[in-house]
Amino acid sequence: MKKESKMNNKLLLIGGYPKGYEEPFHTKTPSGKILRGILKKNKIEAVLFDLWCNEKEENREKLSSKIKLKLLEYHKKGFILVALGRKVQRVLNNYSLPCNYLPHPASRNKNLVLDLEKGLRELNGKL
């Protein structure tokens, strides 16, 4: 995966908050292991992004202006914004931010994880 600073990826995968780690979808979390495994297996480059810093912020379901502006900048640069999970999708929709929905990688339903992988491959093919 490329670092965010390179800005040459075209998929922005958006989650909730980093679950006590410094980066979105950390490899020590179930969702991080699954998502990063899918990306590696399918040779998909993506920027990983969280909307909030902690669970308290996530529960409020509000976006800071800084985060909203960052998301708009990514969109203007041609990134495909991908909401991972229904909560993230709902919040992005509430703020009129364009996004594609895919299931969250930590879904207990294995069929949804397969849908996530299929969806990422399809979106990657659009690039």
Short mmCIF file of C-alpha atoms in Angstrom, two decimals:
data_model
loop_
_atom_site.label_atom_id
_atom_site.label_comp_id
_atom_site.label_asym_id
_atom_site.label_seq_id
_atom_site.Cartn_x
_atom_site.Cartn_y
_atom_site.Cartn_z
CA MET A 1 0.00 0.00 0.00
CA LYS A 2 1.22 3.46 -0.81
CA LYS A 3 1.48 6.14 1.82
CA GLU A 4 -1.23 8.80 1.88
CA SER A 5 1.33 11.50 1.12
CA LYS A 6 2.04 10.08 -2.36
CA MET A 7 -1.55 10.96 -3.40
CA ASN A 8 -1.48 8.67 -6.43
CA ASN A 9 -3.98 6.09 -5.22
CA LYS A 10 -7.52 6.30 -6.44
CA LEU A 11 -9.48 4.37 -3.78
CA LEU A 12 -10.17 5.99 -0.41
CA LEU A 13 -11.46 3.33 2.00
CA ILE A 14 -13.27 5.00 4.88
CA GLY A 15 -13.84 3.52 8.31
CA GLY A 16 -15.01 4.77 11.69
CA TYR A 17 -12.13 5.23 14.15
CA PRO A 18 -8.74 3.51 14.65
CA LYS A 19 -9.70 1.35 17.68
CA GLY A 20 -6.84 2.54 19.87
CA TYR A 21 -4.13 2.51 17.21
CA GLU A 22 -2.49 5.34 15.32
CA GLU A 23 -3.64 4.28 11.86
CA PRO A 24 -6.90 3.24 10.23
CA PHE A 25 -7.48 -0.51 9.92
CA HIS A 26 -4.39 -1.43 11.95
CA THR A 27 -3.14 -4.97 11.36
CA LYS A 28 -3.80 -5.87 15.01
CA THR A 29 -7.55 -5.37 14.56
CA PRO A 30 -9.81 -7.99 12.95
CA SER A 31 -11.00 -5.49 10.32
CA GLY A 32 -7.42 -4.44 9.56
CA LYS A 33 -6.24 -8.02 9.09
CA ILE A 34 -9.13 -8.82 6.77
CA LEU A 35 -9.04 -5.59 4.75
CA ARG A 36 -5.27 -5.50 4.32
CA GLY A 37 -5.31 -9.18 3.39
CA ILE A 38 -7.88 -8.51 0.66
CA LEU A 39 -5.91 -5.54 -0.65
CA LYS A 40 -2.65 -7.50 -0.73
CA LYS A 41 -4.20 -10.60 -2.31
CA ASN A 42 -5.79 -8.54 -5.09
CA LYS A 43 -2.88 -6.08 -5.49
CA ILE A 44 -5.17 -3.14 -4.79
CA GLU A 45 -3.61 0.15 -3.73
CA ALA A 46 -5.76 2.31 -1.50
CA VAL A 47 -5.61 5.09 1.03
CA LEU A 48 -7.14 4.07 4.37
CA PHE A 49 -9.02 6.79 6.22
CA ASP A 50 -11.01 7.13 9.45
CA LEU A 51 -13.73 9.70 10.09
CA TRP A 52 -13.21 9.98 13.84
CA CYS A 53 -10.48 9.68 16.48
CA ASN A 54 -12.40 7.62 19.03
CA GLU A 55 -15.63 5.80 19.84
CA LYS A 56 -17.19 8.82 21.57
CA GLU A 57 -16.84 10.91 18.39
CA GLU A 58 -18.13 8.04 16.26
CA ASN A 59 -21.24 7.66 18.43
CA ARG A 60 -22.13 11.33 17.81
CA GLU A 61 -22.04 10.68 14.05
CA LYS A 62 -20.85 14.23 13.32
CA LEU A 63 -18.02 15.18 10.99
CA SER A 64 -15.58 17.94 11.75
CA SER A 65 -15.18 20.58 9.05
CA LYS A 66 -11.54 19.50 8.71
CA ILE A 67 -12.54 15.90 7.88
CA LYS A 68 -15.29 17.01 5.51
CA LEU A 69 -12.84 19.27 3.65
CA LYS A 70 -10.28 16.46 3.45
CA LEU A 71 -12.88 14.12 1.96
CA LEU A 72 -13.91 16.76 -0.57
CA GLU A 73 -10.25 17.26 -1.53
CA TYR A 74 -9.84 13.53 -2.12
CA HIS A 75 -13.01 13.52 -4.24
CA LYS A 76 -11.82 16.50 -6.31
CA LYS A 77 -8.53 14.67 -6.95
CA GLY A 78 -10.43 11.78 -8.50
CA PHE A 79 -10.53 9.36 -5.60
CA ILE A 80 -13.43 6.95 -5.32
CA LEU A 81 -14.76 7.34 -1.77
CA VAL A 82 -15.75 3.96 -0.33
CA ALA A 83 -17.78 3.83 2.89
CA LEU A 84 -16.96 0.61 4.72
CA GLY A 85 -20.11 -0.18 6.69
CA ARG A 86 -23.62 1.24 6.88
CA LYS A 87 -22.87 3.74 9.66
CA VAL A 88 -20.08 5.37 7.66
CA GLN A 89 -22.29 5.40 4.57
CA ARG A 90 -25.15 7.02 6.49
CA VAL A 91 -22.91 9.76 7.89
CA LEU A 92 -21.34 10.52 4.50
CA ASN A 93 -24.80 10.65 2.92
CA ASN A 94 -26.03 12.98 5.70
CA TYR A 95 -23.20 15.36 4.76
CA SER A 96 -23.95 15.00 1.02
CA LEU A 97 -20.55 13.41 0.39
CA PRO A 98 -20.49 11.07 -2.62
CA CYS A 99 -19.56 7.51 -1.74
CA ASN A 100 -19.85 3.88 -2.70
CA TYR A 101 -20.97 1.44 0.00
CA LEU A 102 -19.18 -1.81 0.74
CA PRO A 103 -19.62 -4.06 3.78
CA HIS A 104 -17.33 -3.52 6.75
CA PRO A 105 -14.39 -5.98 6.79
CA ALA A 106 -15.18 -7.12 10.36
CA SER A 107 -18.66 -8.30 9.39
CA ARG A 108 -19.54 -11.61 11.05
CA ASN A 109 -21.33 -12.67 7.87
CA LYS A 110 -18.69 -14.27 5.66
CA ASN A 111 -20.78 -13.62 2.55
CA LEU A 112 -20.51 -9.89 3.24
CA VAL A 113 -16.72 -10.19 3.46
CA LEU A 114 -16.80 -11.92 0.06
CA ASP A 115 -19.00 -9.05 -1.22
CA LEU A 116 -16.40 -6.60 0.13
CA GLU A 117 -13.62 -8.33 -1.79
CA LYS A 118 -15.68 -8.51 -4.97
CA GLY A 119 -16.68 -4.85 -4.65
CA LEU A 120 -13.08 -3.72 -4.13
CA ARG A 121 -11.97 -5.67 -7.20
CA GLU A 122 -14.77 -4.08 -9.24
CA LEU A 123 -14.00 -0.54 -8.04
CA ASN A 124 -10.31 -1.11 -8.65
CA GLY A 125 -11.14 -2.14 -12.20
CA LYS A 126 -12.85 1.23 -12.77
CA LEU A 127 -9.56 3.06 -12.35
#
